[in-house]
Short mmCIF file of N, CA, C and O in Angstrom, two decimals:
data_model
loop_
_atom_site.label_atom_id
_atom_site.label_comp_id
_atom_site.label_asym_id
_atom_site.label_seq_id
_atom_site.Cartn_x
_atom_site.Cartn_y
_atom_site.Cartn_z
N MET A 1 0.84 -1.18 0.00
CA MET A 1 0.00 0.00 0.00
C MET A 1 0.89 1.24 0.00
O MET A 1 1.82 1.35 0.78
N LYS A 2 0.58 2.19 -0.86
CA LYS A 2 1.33 3.44 -0.94
C LYS A 2 0.56 4.53 -0.18
O LYS A 2 -0.57 4.84 -0.50
N ILE A 3 1.25 5.10 0.82
CA ILE A 3 0.63 6.12 1.67
C ILE A 3 1.43 7.42 1.56
O ILE A 3 2.65 7.41 1.65
N VAL A 4 0.71 8.50 1.37
CA VAL A 4 1.30 9.83 1.27
C VAL A 4 0.91 10.63 2.50
O VAL A 4 -0.26 10.68 2.87
N ALA A 5 1.88 11.28 3.13
CA ALA A 5 1.60 12.17 4.27
C ALA A 5 1.55 13.61 3.77
O ALA A 5 2.41 14.03 3.00
N ILE A 6 0.54 14.34 4.22
CA ILE A 6 0.43 15.77 3.91
C ILE A 6 0.49 16.54 5.22
O ILE A 6 -0.25 16.26 6.16
N ILE A 7 1.40 17.51 5.26
CA ILE A 7 1.57 18.37 6.43
C ILE A 7 1.22 19.79 6.02
O ILE A 7 2.01 20.46 5.37
N PRO A 8 0.01 20.27 6.35
CA PRO A 8 -0.34 21.65 6.04
C PRO A 8 0.30 22.60 7.06
O PRO A 8 0.22 22.35 8.26
N ALA A 9 0.97 23.63 6.57
CA ALA A 9 1.66 24.56 7.48
C ALA A 9 1.64 25.97 6.87
O ALA A 9 2.57 26.36 6.18
N ARG A 10 0.60 26.70 7.15
CA ARG A 10 0.52 28.05 6.57
C ARG A 10 1.26 29.06 7.44
O ARG A 10 1.51 28.81 8.62
N ALA A 11 1.56 30.20 6.84
CA ALA A 11 2.33 31.24 7.54
C ALA A 11 1.51 31.89 8.65
O ALA A 11 1.99 32.11 9.75
N GLY A 12 0.26 32.21 8.35
CA GLY A 12 -0.57 32.94 9.30
C GLY A 12 -1.18 32.02 10.34
O GLY A 12 -1.60 30.92 10.05
N SER A 13 -1.21 32.50 11.55
CA SER A 13 -1.87 31.78 12.63
C SER A 13 -2.48 32.81 13.55
O SER A 13 -1.82 33.77 13.93
N LYS A 14 -3.74 32.63 13.87
CA LYS A 14 -4.43 33.62 14.69
C LYS A 14 -3.98 33.60 16.14
O LYS A 14 -3.68 34.61 16.73
N ARG A 15 -3.95 32.42 16.73
CA ARG A 15 -3.69 32.33 18.16
C ARG A 15 -2.22 32.42 18.51
O ARG A 15 -1.85 33.05 19.48
N LEU A 16 -1.37 31.78 17.74
CA LEU A 16 0.06 31.77 18.03
C LEU A 16 0.80 32.17 16.75
O LEU A 16 0.94 31.36 15.83
N LYS A 17 1.24 33.39 16.68
CA LYS A 17 1.86 33.93 15.48
C LYS A 17 3.08 33.12 15.05
O LYS A 17 3.93 32.78 15.87
N LYS A 18 3.14 32.83 13.76
CA LYS A 18 4.26 32.11 13.14
C LYS A 18 4.58 30.80 13.87
O LYS A 18 5.74 30.42 14.01
N LYS A 19 3.55 30.09 14.31
CA LYS A 19 3.76 28.92 15.17
C LYS A 19 4.60 27.83 14.51
O LYS A 19 5.38 27.17 15.19
N ASN A 20 4.48 27.63 13.22
CA ASN A 20 5.23 26.56 12.56
C ASN A 20 6.74 26.81 12.54
O ASN A 20 7.52 25.88 12.41
N LYS A 21 7.12 28.08 12.70
CA LYS A 21 8.54 28.43 12.71
C LYS A 21 9.10 28.64 14.11
O LYS A 21 10.30 28.76 14.29
N LEU A 22 8.21 28.64 15.12
CA LEU A 22 8.67 28.80 16.50
C LEU A 22 9.51 27.60 16.90
O LEU A 22 9.22 26.47 16.52
N GLU A 23 10.55 27.85 17.66
CA GLU A 23 11.46 26.77 18.02
C GLU A 23 11.12 26.14 19.36
O GLU A 23 10.73 26.81 20.30
N LEU A 24 11.28 24.84 19.37
CA LEU A 24 11.15 24.03 20.57
C LEU A 24 12.40 23.16 20.62
O LEU A 24 12.66 22.42 19.67
N ASN A 25 13.21 23.31 21.65
CA ASN A 25 14.51 22.61 21.72
C ASN A 25 15.35 22.85 20.47
O ASN A 25 15.89 21.92 19.87
N LYS A 26 15.41 24.10 20.06
CA LYS A 26 16.26 24.56 18.96
C LYS A 26 15.85 24.01 17.58
O LYS A 26 16.65 23.97 16.66
N LYS A 27 14.58 23.58 17.46
CA LYS A 27 14.06 23.10 16.18
C LYS A 27 12.70 23.73 15.95
O LYS A 27 11.87 23.77 16.86
N PRO A 28 12.42 24.21 14.71
CA PRO A 28 11.08 24.74 14.43
C PRO A 28 10.02 23.64 14.59
O PRO A 28 10.29 22.47 14.31
N LEU A 29 8.83 24.04 15.00
CA LEU A 29 7.76 23.06 15.21
C LEU A 29 7.49 22.21 13.97
O LEU A 29 7.26 21.01 14.08
N ILE A 30 7.53 22.82 12.79
CA ILE A 30 7.27 22.06 11.56
C ILE A 30 8.29 20.94 11.39
O ILE A 30 7.97 19.86 10.90
N GLU A 31 9.51 21.17 11.82
CA GLU A 31 10.55 20.15 11.69
C GLU A 31 10.26 18.94 12.58
O GLU A 31 10.58 17.81 12.23
N TRP A 32 9.64 19.16 13.73
CA TRP A 32 9.26 18.05 14.61
C TRP A 32 8.26 17.15 13.89
O TRP A 32 8.35 15.92 13.96
N THR A 33 7.31 17.76 13.20
CA THR A 33 6.30 16.99 12.47
C THR A 33 6.93 16.23 11.31
O THR A 33 6.63 15.05 11.08
N ILE A 34 7.83 16.88 10.59
CA ILE A 34 8.53 16.23 9.48
C ILE A 34 9.33 15.03 9.99
O ILE A 34 9.28 13.94 9.41
N ASN A 35 10.06 15.22 11.07
CA ASN A 35 10.87 14.14 11.63
C ASN A 35 10.00 12.97 12.10
O ASN A 35 10.39 11.80 11.94
N PHE A 36 8.84 13.27 12.67
CA PHE A 36 7.92 12.21 13.07
C PHE A 36 7.47 11.42 11.84
O PHE A 36 7.48 10.18 11.85
N ALA A 37 7.09 12.13 10.79
CA ALA A 37 6.63 11.47 9.57
C ALA A 37 7.72 10.59 8.96
O ALA A 37 7.45 9.50 8.46
N LYS A 38 8.96 11.05 9.03
CA LYS A 38 10.08 10.28 8.47
C LYS A 38 10.27 8.94 9.20
O LYS A 38 10.80 8.00 8.62
N LYS A 39 9.84 8.86 10.44
CA LYS A 39 9.97 7.61 11.20
C LYS A 39 8.93 6.57 10.80
O LYS A 39 9.08 5.40 11.13
N LEU A 40 7.90 7.00 10.09
CA LEU A 40 6.85 6.08 9.67
C LEU A 40 7.28 5.38 8.38
O LEU A 40 7.20 5.94 7.30
N LYS A 41 7.71 4.17 8.50
CA LYS A 41 8.29 3.42 7.37
C LYS A 41 7.26 3.14 6.27
O LYS A 41 7.62 2.87 5.14
N GLU A 42 5.98 3.20 6.61
CA GLU A 42 4.92 2.88 5.65
C GLU A 42 4.70 3.98 4.61
O GLU A 42 4.04 3.75 3.60
N LEU A 43 5.23 5.16 4.85
CA LEU A 43 4.97 6.30 3.96
C LEU A 43 5.77 6.21 2.67
O LEU A 43 6.95 5.89 2.69
N THR A 44 5.10 6.51 1.58
CA THR A 44 5.75 6.58 0.27
C THR A 44 6.43 7.93 0.10
O THR A 44 7.53 8.02 -0.42
N CYS A 45 5.76 8.99 0.53
CA CYS A 45 6.37 10.33 0.48
C CYS A 45 5.69 11.24 1.48
O CYS A 45 4.61 10.95 1.98
N ILE A 46 6.37 12.35 1.77
CA ILE A 46 5.89 13.36 2.71
C ILE A 46 5.84 14.68 1.96
O ILE A 46 6.81 15.09 1.33
N ILE A 47 4.69 15.35 2.08
CA ILE A 47 4.49 16.64 1.42
C ILE A 47 4.19 17.70 2.46
O ILE A 47 3.33 17.50 3.32
N VAL A 48 4.89 18.81 2.39
CA VAL A 48 4.56 19.97 3.22
C VAL A 48 3.86 20.97 2.30
O VAL A 48 4.40 21.36 1.26
N SER A 49 2.67 21.37 2.67
CA SER A 49 1.90 22.35 1.91
C SER A 49 1.92 23.67 2.67
O SER A 49 1.42 23.75 3.80
N THR A 50 2.50 24.69 2.06
CA THR A 50 2.66 25.96 2.75
C THR A 50 2.58 27.15 1.80
O THR A 50 2.70 26.99 0.58
N ASP A 51 2.41 28.32 2.39
CA ASP A 51 2.43 29.57 1.65
C ASP A 51 3.60 30.44 2.13
O ASP A 51 3.68 31.61 1.81
N ASP A 52 4.51 29.84 2.88
CA ASP A 52 5.61 30.56 3.52
C ASP A 52 6.95 30.07 2.99
O ASP A 52 7.26 28.87 3.09
N LYS A 53 7.75 30.99 2.48
CA LYS A 53 9.06 30.61 1.91
C LYS A 53 10.00 30.02 2.96
O LYS A 53 10.79 29.13 2.66
N ASP A 54 9.93 30.51 4.19
CA ASP A 54 10.79 29.97 5.25
C ASP A 54 10.42 28.52 5.59
O ASP A 54 11.28 27.68 5.77
N ILE A 55 9.12 28.25 5.66
CA ILE A 55 8.67 26.88 5.91
C ILE A 55 9.06 25.98 4.74
O ILE A 55 9.50 24.84 4.94
N GLN A 56 8.95 26.51 3.54
CA GLN A 56 9.36 25.75 2.35
C GLN A 56 10.85 25.39 2.43
O GLN A 56 11.23 24.25 2.15
N LYS A 57 11.67 26.33 2.86
CA LYS A 57 13.11 26.07 3.00
C LYS A 57 13.38 24.98 4.05
O LYS A 57 14.23 24.13 3.85
N ILE A 58 12.64 25.03 5.15
CA ILE A 58 12.80 24.01 6.19
C ILE A 58 12.43 22.64 5.63
O ILE A 58 13.14 21.65 5.85
N ALA A 59 11.34 22.58 4.88
CA ALA A 59 10.90 21.31 4.30
C ALA A 59 11.94 20.77 3.33
O ALA A 59 12.30 19.59 3.38
N LEU A 60 12.43 21.62 2.46
CA LEU A 60 13.42 21.18 1.47
C LEU A 60 14.73 20.78 2.14
O LEU A 60 15.37 19.81 1.72
N LYS A 61 15.12 21.48 3.19
CA LYS A 61 16.32 21.13 3.94
C LYS A 61 16.19 19.72 4.54
O LYS A 61 17.15 18.98 4.63
N ASN A 62 14.96 19.37 4.90
CA ASN A 62 14.68 18.06 5.48
C ASN A 62 14.31 17.01 4.43
O ASN A 62 13.85 15.93 4.77
N LYS A 63 14.50 17.37 3.17
CA LYS A 63 14.33 16.44 2.04
C LYS A 63 12.93 15.85 1.94
O LYS A 63 12.76 14.65 1.72
N VAL A 64 11.91 16.71 2.10
CA VAL A 64 10.54 16.31 1.83
C VAL A 64 10.00 17.18 0.71
O VAL A 64 10.59 18.22 0.38
N ILE A 65 8.90 16.78 0.13
CA ILE A 65 8.34 17.50 -1.02
C ILE A 65 7.67 18.79 -0.57
O ILE A 65 6.82 18.78 0.33
N CYS A 66 8.04 19.87 -1.21
CA CYS A 66 7.39 21.17 -1.01
C CYS A 66 7.65 21.94 -2.29
O CYS A 66 8.44 22.88 -2.33
N SER A 67 6.99 21.51 -3.35
CA SER A 67 7.33 21.97 -4.69
C SER A 67 7.03 23.44 -4.95
O SER A 67 7.84 24.14 -5.53
N SER A 68 5.87 23.90 -4.53
CA SER A 68 5.53 25.30 -4.78
C SER A 68 4.69 25.81 -3.63
O SER A 68 4.08 25.03 -2.89
N LEU A 69 4.68 27.12 -3.49
CA LEU A 69 3.87 27.72 -2.44
C LEU A 69 2.40 27.62 -2.83
O LEU A 69 2.06 27.81 -4.00
N ARG A 70 1.56 27.35 -1.86
CA ARG A 70 0.14 27.20 -2.18
C ARG A 70 -0.50 28.56 -2.41
O ARG A 70 -0.04 29.58 -1.87
N PRO A 71 -1.57 28.60 -3.20
CA PRO A 71 -2.22 29.88 -3.53
C PRO A 71 -2.84 30.57 -2.31
O PRO A 71 -3.15 29.92 -1.30
N LYS A 72 -3.02 31.87 -2.43
CA LYS A 72 -3.56 32.67 -1.32
C LYS A 72 -4.94 32.19 -0.88
O LYS A 72 -5.24 32.20 0.31
N TYR A 73 -5.78 31.77 -1.82
CA TYR A 73 -7.13 31.34 -1.45
C TYR A 73 -7.11 30.08 -0.56
O TYR A 73 -8.09 29.79 0.12
N LEU A 74 -6.00 29.36 -0.56
CA LEU A 74 -5.86 28.19 0.30
C LEU A 74 -5.01 28.48 1.54
O LEU A 74 -4.63 27.57 2.26
N SER A 75 -4.73 29.75 1.77
CA SER A 75 -3.88 30.14 2.89
C SER A 75 -4.55 31.11 3.85
O SER A 75 -3.93 31.60 4.77
N SER A 76 -5.81 31.36 3.63
CA SER A 76 -6.53 32.30 4.49
C SER A 76 -7.06 31.59 5.73
O SER A 76 -7.00 30.36 5.84
N ASP A 77 -7.59 32.37 6.66
CA ASP A 77 -8.20 31.81 7.86
C ASP A 77 -9.40 30.93 7.53
O ASP A 77 -9.74 30.03 8.28
N LYS A 78 -10.03 31.22 6.41
CA LYS A 78 -11.25 30.49 6.05
C LYS A 78 -10.98 29.26 5.18
O LYS A 78 -11.88 28.46 4.94
N ALA A 79 -9.76 29.10 4.74
CA ALA A 79 -9.41 27.92 3.91
C ALA A 79 -9.53 26.67 4.77
O ALA A 79 -9.11 26.64 5.93
N GLN A 80 -10.12 25.65 4.19
CA GLN A 80 -10.30 24.40 4.92
C GLN A 80 -9.19 23.41 4.58
O GLN A 80 -8.69 23.37 3.46
N THR A 81 -8.82 22.63 5.57
CA THR A 81 -7.75 21.65 5.40
C THR A 81 -8.08 20.67 4.28
O THR A 81 -7.20 20.28 3.51
N ALA A 82 -9.34 20.30 4.17
CA ALA A 82 -9.75 19.38 3.11
C ALA A 82 -9.45 19.96 1.73
O ALA A 82 -8.98 19.24 0.83
N GLU A 83 -9.69 21.26 1.55
CA GLU A 83 -9.39 21.91 0.27
C GLU A 83 -7.89 21.89 -0.03
O GLU A 83 -7.48 21.69 -1.17
N VAL A 84 -7.08 22.09 1.00
CA VAL A 84 -5.63 22.05 0.84
C VAL A 84 -5.20 20.65 0.42
O VAL A 84 -4.37 20.48 -0.48
N CYS A 85 -5.76 19.64 1.06
CA CYS A 85 -5.43 18.25 0.72
C CYS A 85 -5.82 17.93 -0.71
O CYS A 85 -5.04 17.30 -1.44
N ILE A 86 -7.00 18.34 -1.13
CA ILE A 86 -7.44 18.09 -2.50
C ILE A 86 -6.50 18.77 -3.49
O ILE A 86 -6.12 18.18 -4.51
N TYR A 87 -6.10 19.99 -3.19
CA TYR A 87 -5.15 20.71 -4.04
C TYR A 87 -3.84 19.93 -4.18
O TYR A 87 -3.33 19.72 -5.28
N GLU A 88 -3.30 19.47 -3.06
CA GLU A 88 -2.03 18.71 -3.08
C GLU A 88 -2.20 17.36 -3.77
O GLU A 88 -1.32 16.92 -4.51
N ILE A 89 -3.32 16.70 -3.54
CA ILE A 89 -3.58 15.41 -4.18
C ILE A 89 -3.64 15.56 -5.70
O ILE A 89 -3.08 14.76 -6.44
N ASN A 90 -4.33 16.60 -6.16
CA ASN A 90 -4.43 16.83 -7.60
C ASN A 90 -3.07 17.08 -8.24
O ASN A 90 -2.82 16.64 -9.36
N LYS A 91 -2.19 17.77 -7.53
CA LYS A 91 -0.83 17.99 -8.04
C LYS A 91 -0.05 16.67 -8.05
O LYS A 91 0.68 16.37 -8.99
N LEU A 92 -0.22 15.90 -7.00
CA LEU A 92 0.57 14.69 -6.81
C LEU A 92 0.15 13.55 -7.73
O LEU A 92 1.00 12.82 -8.24
N LYS A 93 -1.14 13.40 -7.97
CA LYS A 93 -1.61 12.23 -8.70
C LYS A 93 -1.16 12.20 -10.16
O LYS A 93 -1.25 11.17 -10.80
N LYS A 94 -0.64 13.31 -10.64
CA LYS A 94 -0.09 13.34 -12.00
C LYS A 94 1.20 12.52 -12.09
O LYS A 94 1.54 11.99 -13.13
N ASN A 95 1.94 12.44 -10.98
CA ASN A 95 3.26 11.81 -10.98
C ASN A 95 3.38 10.57 -10.11
O ASN A 95 4.38 9.86 -10.20
N LEU A 96 2.41 10.33 -9.24
CA LEU A 96 2.56 9.23 -8.28
C LEU A 96 1.21 8.59 -8.01
O LEU A 96 0.21 9.28 -7.81
N LYS A 97 1.20 7.28 -8.00
CA LYS A 97 -0.02 6.55 -7.63
C LYS A 97 0.06 6.22 -6.15
O LYS A 97 1.12 5.82 -5.66
N PHE A 98 -1.05 6.38 -5.43
CA PHE A 98 -1.06 6.12 -4.00
C PHE A 98 -2.44 5.60 -3.62
O PHE A 98 -3.41 5.77 -4.35
N ASP A 99 -2.49 4.95 -2.46
CA ASP A 99 -3.73 4.33 -1.98
C ASP A 99 -4.38 5.09 -0.84
O ASP A 99 -5.58 4.99 -0.63
N ALA A 100 -3.57 5.81 -0.07
CA ALA A 100 -4.11 6.48 1.12
C ALA A 100 -3.32 7.74 1.43
O ALA A 100 -2.20 7.91 0.97
N ILE A 101 -3.96 8.59 2.24
CA ILE A 101 -3.34 9.85 2.67
C ILE A 101 -3.35 9.88 4.19
O ILE A 101 -4.34 9.52 4.81
N LEU A 102 -2.25 10.34 4.75
CA LEU A 102 -2.15 10.56 6.19
C LEU A 102 -1.99 12.06 6.39
O LEU A 102 -1.03 12.66 5.90
N LEU A 103 -2.92 12.66 7.08
CA LEU A 103 -2.88 14.10 7.35
C LEU A 103 -2.24 14.33 8.71
O LEU A 103 -2.68 13.80 9.72
N LEU A 104 -1.15 15.09 8.72
CA LEU A 104 -0.45 15.40 9.98
C LEU A 104 -0.56 16.89 10.28
O LEU A 104 -0.40 17.70 9.43
#
């Protein structure tokens, strides 16, 4: 079974500003999630979906997929996670066949 992990990480956060880039034990929070996903041997690939260039750099440094920044309409407070997943799935299914998605 081929499983793809999607990690949505937008720049804006209402309650905790720039939370995905905040450090915990000298590592940004997004990196903790990426490292957790890397430990899951069942995953075919890991995708970080973001609208933030800094988060994109962190993802690429950690050798996970973060091909392009997501559009503004998928980065607002009103954007739903399901819409983000559908957007990423549509991009991914052109190049990779998979059976399931794990949302982190």
